[in-house]
Amino acid sequence: MVDPLAHVPGDRGWPLVGHTLSFVRDATGFTERNRLRHGDVFRTRVLGREGVTFLTPQATREIYLDPGKVLSSEGGWSNTIGELFRNGLMLRDFDDHHRHRRVMQQAFSRAALTGYVDAIHDVTDRHLRALPDGEVDVYLFMKRLTLDIAAEVFVGVSLGEQSERVNRAFQAAVAAAVTPLRVPLPGTPYRRGLQGRAELTRVFGELVATRRREEPRGDLLSRLAHATDDGALLPVDDVVDHVVFLMLAAHDTTTSTLAVLLWQLALHPVEQDRVAEEVRALDGAPVTPADHGRLVHTSRAMSEALRLSPPVPFSPRRALADVENDGVAVPAGTGVSVSSLALHRHPDWWSDPSAFDPDRFAPGREEHKQHSHLFVPFGGGAHLCIGNHVAEVMVKAIVARLLATRRVSADPAARVVISPIPIPKPKGPMLLTVR
Ligand code: HEM
């Protein structure tokens, strides 16, 4: 049989499973070993899909911008999150995607975002008041905080007793996204994921129906429930699918960013002092989208956390027709993948890539500006993260509220290993001391 990827360096991995096990076990090591062995373009076979991974900013640009409109995001993401997070924006393509994105934009306008600011700060203040001095697992703390923010800002309710159940349902759906066995046999993670999805659909379905009966309110769910496309409301099922997907896109991504950022600031007291000084200057005022220019060190530290541990480490696509990326022929039906995980630490582009060094983003160095698509934590092109400004406000508001009055420290000898897929998560506790 002719091998359509014979011209691409690399191999097809083990019979049946390909590279799935090595990838799921250690995506960073797998990608790095391939880069060292084969260079910046190599073939992979993960979760039953033949694909080509590109580690150059040029290819990243071509894939994100997709000028020929032949790279399907739905085709790329469907075999991991397709069934669990169906019909989310990332699982739509071209004209259909454009139409839904335009409708959703109504919930991400500057005015909408400004309306979310107070709720973000209120929930944050509540959680921080209840946080005693002493040791805290920063990942778990941020997870609860961002889930509560998602509930109040996005869904417009305090989930209260439902919070744990929603969180469990949601975690089961996320975990199922990378489980190699994708048949819903009883007791398997995939089955639990599908049950989680059903639970989320039920909870949000009821909420959308309630919002539709009420006057429009400021929360994201209400905005989506009342958003129109050429004067018509979206079908309830579409709104539910979008909200379930938004939870996926918003919750673990911001949790991971906050945990990595605070962990690094705890290990780098000088950087923490710089951030603390500028957030104290806010004098208790909330962080707004307009403050990003003032919070210079906070912005650079956040970028550095996103560089070291990008919450969306790979952006997969599927070629619907023969296409060429960065000079490499990709036959129709093949997967192509951008890897911010590897690109953000590529030694050809970054100095001392594994060091936490926020000043690499400062004028005079600006390593990220060597190429428009070298630093891509929020992706690019048509599927560029629609929530990037919400994420920025959330992360900076939480860091500002915490570091305005408290300090964080960590044991430099503690080894925290972060598993990067599907969304970065520490393998054990991530303990900070807060005082
Ligand atoms: C630090 C936090 C976040 C990071 C790093 C991040 C990153 C990304 C990336 C890389 C993509 C594109 C993936 C691809 O092209 O394959 C994406 C898409 C998306 N993100 Fe985010 N995200 C974050 C937070 C959020 C938040 C808070 C929301 C919502 C409130 C959100 C909503 C979305 C949505 C809806 C998409 C799909 C957009 C589309 O397909 O048009 N994200 N995100």
CSV table of C-alpha atoms and ligand atoms in Angstrom, one decimal:
chain,number,residue,atom,x,y,z
A,1,MET,CA,0.0,0.0,0.0
A,2,VAL,CA,1.3,3.5,-0.9
A,3,ASP,CA,2.2,5.5,2.2
A,4,PRO,CA,1.0,9.1,1.5
A,5,LEU,CA,3.3,10.5,4.2
A,6,ALA,CA,6.4,8.6,3.2
A,7,HIS,CA,8.1,12.0,2.4
A,8,VAL,CA,7.6,13.2,6.0
A,9,PRO,CA,10.3,12.3,8.6
A,10,GLY,CA,9.3,10.0,11.3
A,11,ASP,CA,7.4,6.7,11.5
A,12,ARG,CA,4.0,5.3,12.1
A,13,GLY,CA,4.7,4.0,15.6
A,14,TRP,CA,3.3,0.7,17.0
A,15,PRO,CA,0.9,-1.4,15.1
A,16,LEU,CA,-2.7,-0.4,15.9
A,17,VAL,CA,-2.0,2.3,18.5
A,18,GLY,CA,0.7,4.2,16.7
A,19,HIS,CA,2.2,6.8,19.0
A,20,THR,CA,-0.9,7.2,21.2
A,21,LEU,CA,0.6,5.8,24.4
A,22,SER,CA,3.8,7.8,24.3
A,23,PHE,CA,1.9,10.9,23.5
A,24,VAL,CA,-0.7,10.6,26.2
A,25,ARG,CA,2.0,9.6,28.8
A,26,ASP,CA,4.4,12.4,28.0
A,27,ALA,CA,3.4,14.8,25.3
A,28,THR,CA,6.3,17.2,26.0
A,29,GLY,CA,9.0,14.4,25.9
A,30,PHE,CA,7.3,12.8,22.8
A,31,THR,CA,7.4,16.1,20.9
A,32,GLU,CA,10.9,17.0,22.0
A,33,ARG,CA,12.3,13.6,21.0
A,34,ASN,CA,10.7,13.9,17.6
A,35,ARG,CA,12.1,17.4,17.1
A,36,LEU,CA,15.6,16.2,18.0
A,37,ARG,CA,15.4,13.1,15.8
A,38,HIS,CA,13.5,14.5,12.8
A,39,GLY,CA,13.6,18.3,13.0
A,40,ASP,CA,10.7,20.8,12.9
A,41,VAL,CA,8.3,18.7,10.8
A,42,PHE,CA,7.5,15.1,11.6
A,43,ARG,CA,4.7,12.6,11.2
A,44,THR,CA,2.6,11.1,14.1
A,45,ARG,CA,-0.2,8.6,14.5
A,46,VAL,CA,-2.2,9.4,17.6
A,47,LEU,CA,-5.7,8.2,18.5
A,48,GLY,CA,-6.0,6.6,15.2
A,49,ARG,CA,-5.1,9.6,13.1
A,50,GLU,CA,-2.2,10.0,10.7
A,51,GLY,CA,-0.8,13.5,11.1
A,52,VAL,CA,2.0,15.9,10.6
A,53,THR,CA,3.2,18.2,13.4
A,54,PHE,CA,4.9,21.5,12.5
A,55,LEU,CA,7.1,23.3,14.9
A,56,THR,CA,8.0,26.4,12.9
A,57,PRO,CA,6.3,29.8,13.3
A,58,GLN,CA,5.9,30.0,9.5
A,59,ALA,CA,3.9,26.8,9.4
A,60,THR,CA,1.9,27.9,12.5
A,61,ARG,CA,0.9,31.0,10.7
A,62,GLU,CA,-0.1,29.1,7.5
A,63,ILE,CA,-2.1,26.6,9.5
A,64,TYR,CA,-3.9,29.2,11.6
A,65,LEU,CA,-4.6,31.5,8.7
A,66,ASP,CA,-5.5,28.7,6.3
A,67,PRO,CA,-5.8,30.9,3.2
A,68,GLY,CA,-7.2,28.1,1.1
A,69,LYS,CA,-9.9,27.2,3.6
A,70,VAL,CA,-9.0,23.6,3.6
A,71,LEU,CA,-7.9,22.9,7.2
A,72,SER,CA,-10.9,21.8,9.3
A,73,SER,CA,-10.8,22.6,13.0
A,74,GLU,CA,-13.8,20.2,13.5
A,75,GLY,CA,-11.8,17.5,11.7
A,76,GLY,CA,-8.8,18.2,13.9
A,77,TRP,CA,-10.6,18.3,17.3
A,78,SER,CA,-13.4,15.8,16.6
A,79,ASN,CA,-11.6,12.6,17.6
A,80,THR,CA,-10.7,14.0,21.1
A,81,ILE,CA,-13.5,16.4,22.1
A,82,GLY,CA,-16.0,16.0,19.3
A,83,GLU,CA,-18.5,13.8,21.0
A,84,LEU,CA,-18.0,15.4,24.4
A,85,PHE,CA,-18.1,19.0,23.5
A,86,ARG,CA,-20.0,18.8,20.2
A,87,ASN,CA,-21.0,21.8,18.2
A,88,GLY,CA,-18.7,24.2,20.2
A,89,LEU,CA,-17.2,27.0,18.2
A,90,MET,CA,-13.9,25.1,17.7
A,91,LEU,CA,-15.9,22.2,16.3
A,92,ARG,CA,-17.4,24.3,13.5
A,93,ASP,CA,-15.8,25.3,10.3
A,94,PHE,CA,-15.8,28.0,7.7
A,95,ASP,CA,-19.2,29.7,7.0
A,96,ASP,CA,-21.0,27.9,9.7
A,97,HIS,CA,-18.3,28.8,12.2
A,98,HIS,CA,-18.3,32.4,11.0
A,99,ARG,CA,-22.0,32.7,11.6
A,100,HIS,CA,-21.9,31.2,15.1
A,101,ARG,CA,-18.9,33.2,16.0
A,102,ARG,CA,-20.6,36.4,14.9
A,103,VAL,CA,-23.6,35.6,17.2
A,104,MET,CA,-21.3,34.7,20.1
A,105,GLN,CA,-19.3,37.9,19.7
A,106,GLN,CA,-22.3,39.6,21.2
A,107,ALA,CA,-21.4,38.0,24.6
A,108,PHE,CA,-17.7,39.1,24.2
A,109,SER,CA,-18.0,42.7,23.2
A,110,ARG,CA,-16.2,45.4,25.2
A,111,ALA,CA,-19.5,46.4,26.9
A,112,ALA,CA,-20.2,42.7,27.8
A,113,LEU,CA,-16.7,42.3,29.2
A,114,THR,CA,-16.9,45.5,31.3
A,115,GLY,CA,-20.1,44.0,32.7
A,116,TYR,CA,-18.3,40.8,33.8
A,117,VAL,CA,-15.6,42.7,35.7
A,118,ASP,CA,-17.5,43.3,38.9
A,119,ALA,CA,-18.7,39.7,39.2
A,120,ILE,CA,-15.1,38.5,38.7
A,121,HIS,CA,-13.8,40.7,41.5
A,122,ASP,CA,-16.7,39.9,43.9
A,123,VAL,CA,-16.2,36.1,43.6
A,124,THR,CA,-12.4,36.5,43.9
A,125,ASP,CA,-12.7,38.7,47.0
A,126,ARG,CA,-15.1,36.1,48.6
A,127,HIS,CA,-12.6,33.3,48.0
A,128,LEU,CA,-9.6,35.2,49.2
A,129,ARG,CA,-11.3,36.3,52.4
A,130,ALA,CA,-11.9,32.7,53.2
A,131,LEU,CA,-8.3,31.7,52.4
A,132,PRO,CA,-6.3,31.5,55.7
A,133,ASP,CA,-2.6,32.2,55.9
A,134,GLY,CA,-0.6,29.0,55.5
A,135,GLU,CA,-0.3,26.2,52.9
A,136,VAL,CA,-2.7,26.0,50.0
A,137,ASP,CA,-2.8,23.8,46.9
A,138,VAL,CA,-2.8,26.6,44.4
A,139,TYR,CA,-4.2,24.5,41.5
A,140,LEU,CA,-7.1,23.2,43.5
A,141,PHE,CA,-7.8,26.7,45.0
A,142,MET,CA,-7.8,28.3,41.5
A,143,LYS,CA,-10.0,25.5,40.1
A,144,ARG,CA,-12.7,26.2,42.7
A,145,LEU,CA,-12.4,29.9,42.2
A,146,THR,CA,-12.5,29.9,38.4
A,147,LEU,CA,-15.5,27.4,38.5
A,148,ASP,CA,-17.4,29.8,40.8
A,149,ILE,CA,-16.5,32.7,38.5
A,150,ALA,CA,-17.7,30.7,35.5
A,151,ALA,CA,-20.9,30.0,37.3
A,152,GLU,CA,-21.6,33.6,38.3
A,153,VAL,CA,-20.2,35.4,35.3
A,154,PHE,CA,-21.1,33.0,32.5
A,155,VAL,CA,-24.1,31.3,33.9
A,156,GLY,CA,-25.4,34.1,36.2
A,157,VAL,CA,-26.1,31.9,39.1
A,158,SER,CA,-24.2,30.7,42.1
A,159,LEU,CA,-24.2,27.0,41.5
A,160,GLY,CA,-24.2,26.3,45.2
A,161,GLU,CA,-24.9,22.7,45.9
A,162,GLN,CA,-24.8,21.9,42.2
A,163,SER,CA,-21.2,23.2,42.0
A,164,GLU,CA,-19.4,20.0,43.0
A,165,ARG,CA,-21.7,17.9,40.7
A,166,VAL,CA,-21.2,20.3,37.8
A,167,ASN,CA,-17.4,20.3,38.4
A,168,ARG,CA,-17.3,16.4,38.5
A,169,ALA,CA,-19.4,16.1,35.4
A,170,PHE,CA,-17.2,18.6,33.6
A,171,GLN,CA,-13.9,17.0,34.8
A,172,ALA,CA,-15.1,13.6,33.6
A,173,ALA,CA,-15.9,15.1,30.2
A,174,VAL,CA,-12.4,16.7,30.0
A,175,ALA,CA,-10.6,13.5,31.1
A,176,ALA,CA,-12.5,11.4,28.6
A,177,ALA,CA,-11.1,13.7,25.8
A,178,VAL,CA,-7.7,12.0,25.8
A,179,THR,CA,-8.5,8.5,27.0
A,180,PRO,CA,-7.2,6.0,24.4
A,181,LEU,CA,-10.2,3.6,24.7
A,182,ARG,CA,-13.0,5.5,23.1
A,183,VAL,CA,-15.8,3.0,23.5
A,184,PRO,CA,-18.3,3.8,26.3
A,185,LEU,CA,-18.0,0.5,28.1
A,186,PRO,CA,-19.4,0.5,31.6
A,187,GLY,CA,-16.8,1.8,34.2
A,188,THR,CA,-14.6,3.4,31.6
A,189,PRO,CA,-13.5,7.1,31.6
A,190,TYR,CA,-15.1,7.6,28.2
A,191,ARG,CA,-18.5,6.4,29.5
A,192,ARG,CA,-18.1,8.7,32.6
A,193,GLY,CA,-17.3,11.5,30.2
A,194,LEU,CA,-20.4,11.0,28.2
A,195,GLN,CA,-22.5,10.8,31.4
A,196,GLY,CA,-20.8,14.1,32.5
A,197,ARG,CA,-21.8,15.7,29.2
A,198,ALA,CA,-25.4,14.6,29.6
A,199,GLU,CA,-25.5,16.1,33.1
A,200,LEU,CA,-24.1,19.4,31.8
A,201,THR,CA,-26.6,19.5,29.0
A,202,ARG,CA,-29.4,19.0,31.5
A,203,VAL,CA,-28.3,21.7,33.9
A,204,PHE,CA,-27.6,24.3,31.2
A,205,GLY,CA,-30.7,23.4,29.2
A,206,GLU,CA,-32.9,24.3,32.1
A,207,LEU,CA,-31.0,27.5,32.6
A,208,VAL,CA,-31.3,28.6,29.0
A,209,ALA,CA,-35.0,28.0,29.1
A,210,THR,CA,-35.3,30.1,32.3
A,211,ARG,CA,-33.2,33.0,30.8
A,212,ARG,CA,-35.3,33.1,27.7
A,213,ARG,CA,-38.4,33.7,29.9
A,214,GLU,CA,-36.7,36.6,31.7
A,215,GLU,CA,-35.6,40.0,30.6
A,216,PRO,CA,-31.9,40.0,29.3
A,217,ARG,CA,-29.4,40.2,32.0
A,218,GLY,CA,-25.6,40.9,32.1
A,219,ASP,CA,-24.3,37.3,32.4
A,220,LEU,CA,-22.9,35.5,29.4
A,221,LEU,CA,-25.6,32.8,29.3
A,222,SER,CA,-28.3,35.4,29.2
A,223,ARG,CA,-26.5,37.3,26.5
A,224,LEU,CA,-26.2,34.1,24.4
A,225,ALA,CA,-29.8,33.1,25.1
A,226,HIS,CA,-31.0,36.4,23.8
A,227,ALA,CA,-28.3,36.8,21.0
A,228,THR,CA,-29.8,36.9,17.5
A,229,ASP,CA,-28.7,35.9,14.1
A,230,ASP,CA,-30.4,38.0,11.4
A,231,GLY,CA,-33.1,38.8,14.0
A,232,ALA,CA,-33.7,35.1,15.0
A,233,LEU,CA,-32.7,33.5,18.4
A,234,LEU,CA,-30.4,30.5,18.3
A,235,PRO,CA,-32.0,27.2,18.9
A,236,VAL,CA,-31.8,26.2,22.6
A,237,ASP,CA,-29.6,23.2,21.8
A,238,ASP,CA,-27.1,25.5,20.1
A,239,VAL,CA,-26.9,27.8,23.1
A,240,VAL,CA,-26.4,24.8,25.4
A,241,ASP,CA,-23.7,23.4,23.2
A,242,HIS,CA,-21.9,26.7,23.2
A,243,VAL,CA,-22.1,27.2,26.9
A,244,VAL,CA,-20.8,23.6,27.7
A,245,PHE,CA,-18.0,24.3,25.3
A,246,LEU,CA,-17.3,27.7,26.9
A,247,MET,CA,-16.9,26.0,30.2
A,248,LEU,CA,-14.3,23.7,28.7
A,249,ALA,CA,-12.5,26.6,27.0
A,250,ALA,CA,-12.6,28.9,30.0
A,251,HIS,CA,-12.3,26.9,33.2
A,252,ASP,CA,-9.2,24.7,33.1
A,253,THR,CA,-7.3,27.1,30.8
A,254,THR,CA,-7.5,30.0,33.3
A,255,THR,CA,-6.9,27.6,36.3
A,256,SER,CA,-3.7,26.3,34.7
A,257,THR,CA,-2.5,29.8,33.8
A,258,LEU,CA,-3.1,31.1,37.4
A,259,ALA,CA,-1.5,28.1,39.1
A,260,VAL,CA,1.6,28.2,36.9
A,261,LEU,CA,1.9,32.0,37.2
A,262,LEU,CA,1.6,32.1,41.0
A,263,TRP,CA,3.9,29.1,41.3
A,264,GLN,CA,6.6,30.9,39.3
A,265,LEU,CA,6.1,34.2,41.2
A,266,ALA,CA,6.5,32.2,44.4
A,267,LEU,CA,9.8,30.8,43.2
A,268,HIS,CA,10.9,34.2,41.9
A,269,PRO,CA,10.4,36.8,44.7
A,270,VAL,CA,12.0,39.6,42.7
A,271,GLU,CA,9.4,39.2,40.0
A,272,GLN,CA,6.7,38.9,42.6
A,273,ASP,CA,7.8,42.2,44.1
A,274,ARG,CA,7.5,43.9,40.8
A,275,VAL,CA,4.0,42.6,40.2
A,276,ALA,CA,3.0,43.4,43.8
A,277,GLU,CA,4.2,46.9,43.5
A,278,GLU,CA,2.1,47.7,40.5
A,279,VAL,CA,-1.1,45.9,41.7
A,280,ARG,CA,-0.9,47.8,45.0
A,281,ALA,CA,-0.9,51.0,42.9
A,282,LEU,CA,-4.4,50.1,41.8
A,283,ASP,CA,-5.4,51.0,45.3
A,284,GLY,CA,-8.2,48.5,45.5
A,285,ALA,CA,-9.7,49.5,42.2
A,286,PRO,CA,-10.9,46.6,40.0
A,287,VAL,CA,-8.7,45.5,37.1
A,288,THR,CA,-10.5,46.5,33.9
A,289,PRO,CA,-9.7,45.7,30.2
A,290,ALA,CA,-8.2,49.3,30.1
A,291,ASP,CA,-5.6,48.5,32.8
A,292,HIS,CA,-3.5,46.1,30.8
A,293,GLY,CA,-1.1,49.0,29.7
A,294,ARG,CA,-0.6,49.9,33.4
A,295,LEU,CA,0.0,46.3,34.6
A,296,VAL,CA,3.2,45.9,32.7
A,297,HIS,CA,5.0,43.4,34.9
A,298,THR,CA,1.8,41.5,35.5
A,299,SER,CA,1.3,41.2,31.8
A,300,ARG,CA,4.8,40.0,31.1
A,301,ALA,CA,4.7,37.5,34.0
A,302,MET,CA,1.3,36.2,32.6
A,303,SER,CA,2.8,35.9,29.1
A,304,GLU,CA,5.7,34.0,30.5
A,305,ALA,CA,3.4,31.6,32.3
A,306,LEU,CA,1.5,31.1,29.0
A,307,ARG,CA,4.7,30.6,27.1
A,308,LEU,CA,6.1,27.9,29.5
A,309,SER,CA,2.8,26.1,29.9
A,310,PRO,CA,0.3,26.9,27.1
A,311,PRO,CA,-3.2,25.9,28.2
A,312,VAL,CA,-4.0,24.7,24.7
A,313,PRO,CA,-0.7,22.9,23.9
A,314,PHE,CA,-1.7,21.7,20.4
A,315,SER,CA,-4.1,23.0,17.8
A,316,PRO,CA,-5.1,20.1,15.5
A,317,ARG,CA,-6.6,20.5,12.0
A,318,ARG,CA,-7.6,18.0,9.3
A,319,ALA,CA,-6.8,18.7,5.6
A,320,LEU,CA,-10.0,18.4,3.5
A,321,ALA,CA,-8.0,18.7,0.3
A,322,ASP,CA,-4.3,18.3,-0.7
A,323,VAL,CA,-2.4,21.3,0.8
A,324,GLU,CA,1.1,22.5,1.3
A,325,ASN,CA,2.3,23.9,4.6
A,326,ASP,CA,5.7,25.5,4.9
A,327,GLY,CA,6.7,23.6,1.7
A,328,VAL,CA,5.6,20.2,2.9
A,329,ALA,CA,2.8,18.4,1.0
A,330,VAL,CA,0.0,17.3,3.2
A,331,PRO,CA,-2.5,14.9,1.5
A,332,ALA,CA,-6.3,15.2,1.9
A,333,GLY,CA,-7.5,13.4,5.0
A,334,THR,CA,-4.3,13.9,7.0
A,335,GLY,CA,-4.1,15.7,10.3
A,336,VAL,CA,-1.9,18.8,10.8
A,337,SER,CA,-0.9,20.1,14.1
A,338,VAL,CA,0.4,23.3,15.5
A,339,SER,CA,2.3,22.8,18.8
A,340,SER,CA,2.5,25.9,21.0
A,341,LEU,CA,4.0,23.6,23.6
A,342,ALA,CA,7.1,23.0,21.6
A,343,LEU,CA,7.1,26.3,19.7
A,344,HIS,CA,7.2,28.3,22.9
A,345,ARG,CA,10.3,26.5,24.1
A,346,HIS,CA,12.0,26.1,20.7
A,347,PRO,CA,15.8,26.7,21.3
A,348,ASP,CA,16.2,28.4,17.9
A,349,TRP,CA,13.9,31.2,19.0
A,350,TRP,CA,14.0,31.6,22.8
A,351,SER,CA,17.0,32.3,25.1
A,352,ASP,CA,17.2,29.8,27.9
A,353,PRO,CA,13.7,28.5,27.0
A,354,SER,CA,12.9,26.7,30.2
A,355,ALA,CA,13.7,29.7,32.5
A,356,PHE,CA,11.0,31.9,33.9
A,357,ASP,CA,12.1,35.2,32.6
A,358,PRO,CA,9.3,37.7,32.1
A,359,ASP,CA,11.7,40.3,30.8
A,360,ARG,CA,12.1,38.4,27.5
A,361,PHE,CA,8.8,40.2,26.6
A,362,ALA,CA,10.2,43.7,27.6
A,363,PRO,CA,11.3,46.4,25.1
A,364,GLY,CA,14.9,45.8,24.0
A,365,ARG,CA,14.4,42.0,24.0
A,366,GLU,CA,10.9,41.2,22.8
A,367,GLU,CA,11.8,37.7,21.8
A,368,HIS,CA,8.2,37.0,21.0
A,369,LYS,CA,8.2,39.6,18.2
A,370,GLN,CA,10.7,37.7,16.1
A,371,HIS,CA,7.8,36.2,14.2
A,372,SER,CA,4.0,37.0,14.3
A,373,HIS,CA,3.2,33.4,15.1
A,374,LEU,CA,6.0,32.4,17.5
A,375,PHE,CA,4.1,33.2,20.6
A,376,VAL,CA,0.5,31.9,20.2
A,377,PRO,CA,-1.1,31.0,23.5
A,378,PHE,CA,-4.5,32.2,22.2
A,379,GLY,CA,-4.1,30.6,18.8
A,380,GLY,CA,-4.7,32.6,15.6
A,381,GLY,CA,-6.8,33.1,12.5
A,382,ALA,CA,-10.5,32.4,12.4
A,383,HIS,CA,-10.4,30.3,15.6
A,384,LEU,CA,-8.4,32.8,17.7
A,385,CYS,CA,-9.6,32.5,21.3
A,386,ILE,CA,-12.8,34.5,21.6
A,387,GLY,CA,-12.3,34.7,25.4
A,388,ASN,CA,-8.7,36.1,25.4
A,389,HIS,CA,-9.8,39.4,27.0
A,390,VAL,CA,-12.0,37.7,29.5
A,391,ALA,CA,-9.0,35.4,30.4
A,392,GLU,CA,-6.7,38.4,30.8
A,393,VAL,CA,-9.0,40.2,33.1
A,394,MET,CA,-9.7,37.1,35.1
A,395,VAL,CA,-6.1,36.2,35.6
A,396,LYS,CA,-4.9,39.7,36.3
A,397,ALA,CA,-7.8,40.5,38.7
A,398,ILE,CA,-7.1,37.3,40.7
A,399,VAL,CA,-3.4,37.9,40.9
A,400,ALA,CA,-3.9,41.6,41.7
A,401,ARG,CA,-6.4,40.9,44.5
A,402,LEU,CA,-4.1,38.2,46.0
A,403,LEU,CA,-0.8,40.0,45.8
A,404,ALA,CA,-2.0,43.4,46.8
A,405,THR,CA,-2.2,42.2,50.4
A,406,ARG,CA,-0.5,38.8,50.6
A,407,ARG,CA,2.8,37.1,49.5
A,408,VAL,CA,3.2,33.6,48.2
A,409,SER,CA,6.2,31.4,48.6
A,410,ALA,CA,7.1,27.8,47.6
A,411,ASP,CA,9.7,25.3,48.5
A,412,PRO,CA,12.3,25.5,45.7
A,413,ALA,CA,13.1,21.8,46.3
A,414,ALA,CA,9.5,20.7,45.6
A,415,ARG,CA,9.3,19.0,42.3
A,416,VAL,CA,6.1,19.9,40.5
A,417,VAL,CA,5.6,18.0,37.3
A,418,ILE,CA,2.9,19.4,35.0
A,419,SER,CA,1.2,17.1,32.6
A,420,PRO,CA,0.5,19.2,29.5
A,421,ILE,CA,-2.5,17.4,27.9
A,422,PRO,CA,-5.4,17.8,27.4
A,423,ILE,CA,-5.0,21.0,29.5
A,424,PRO,CA,-1.9,21.4,31.8
A,425,LYS,CA,-2.4,20.0,35.3
A,426,PRO,CA,0.1,19.2,38.0
A,427,LYS,CA,0.7,15.5,38.6
A,428,GLY,CA,0.7,16.0,42.4
A,429,PRO,CA,0.0,18.8,44.9
A,430,MET,CA,1.2,22.3,44.0
A,431,LEU,CA,1.7,23.8,47.5
A,432,LEU,CA,2.2,27.5,48.1
A,433,THR,CA,2.5,29.2,51.4
A,434,VAL,CA,0.3,32.3,51.6
A,435,ARG,CA,0.9,35.0,54.3
B,1,HEM,C1,-5.6,31.6,29.5
B,1,HEM,C2,-6.7,31.2,29.1
B,1,HEM,C3,-7.0,30.7,27.7
B,1,HEM,C4,-6.2,30.3,26.7
B,1,HEM,C5,-4.7,30.1,26.8
B,1,HEM,C6,-7.0,30.0,25.6
B,1,HEM,C7,-6.5,29.5,24.4
B,1,HEM,C8,-7.3,29.2,23.3
B,1,HEM,C9,-6.7,28.7,22.0
B,1,HEM,C10,-5.3,28.4,21.7
B,1,HEM,C11,-7.8,28.6,21.2
B,1,HEM,C12,-7.7,28.1,19.7
B,1,HEM,C13,-7.5,26.6,19.5
B,1,HEM,C14,-7.4,26.2,18.1
B,1,HEM,O1,-7.3,27.1,17.2
B,1,HEM,O2,-7.4,25.0,17.8
B,1,HEM,C15,-9.0,28.9,21.9
B,1,HEM,C16,-10.2,28.9,21.4
B,1,HEM,C17,-11.4,29.3,22.1
B,1,HEM,N1,-11.4,29.8,23.4
B,1,HEM,FE1,-9.8,30.1,24.6
B,1,HEM,N2,-8.3,30.2,25.9
B,1,HEM,C18,-8.4,30.7,27.2
B,1,HEM,C19,-9.5,31.1,27.8
B,1,HEM,C20,-10.7,31.2,27.3
B,1,HEM,C21,-11.9,31.8,28.0
B,1,HEM,C22,-11.9,32.5,29.3
B,1,HEM,C23,-12.9,31.6,27.1
B,1,HEM,C24,-14.4,32.0,27.3
B,1,HEM,C25,-14.8,32.8,28.2
B,1,HEM,C26,-12.4,31.0,25.9
B,1,HEM,C27,-13.2,30.6,24.8
B,1,HEM,C28,-12.7,30.1,23.7
B,1,HEM,C29,-13.5,29.7,22.6
B,1,HEM,C30,-15.1,29.7,22.5
B,1,HEM,C31,-12.7,29.2,21.6
B,1,HEM,C32,-13.1,28.7,20.2
B,1,HEM,C33,-13.0,29.9,19.2
B,1,HEM,C34,-13.3,29.5,17.8
B,1,HEM,O3,-13.2,28.3,17.4
B,1,HEM,O4,-13.7,30.4,17.1
B,1,HEM,N3,-11.1,30.8,26.1
B,1,HEM,N4,-8.6,29.3,23.2
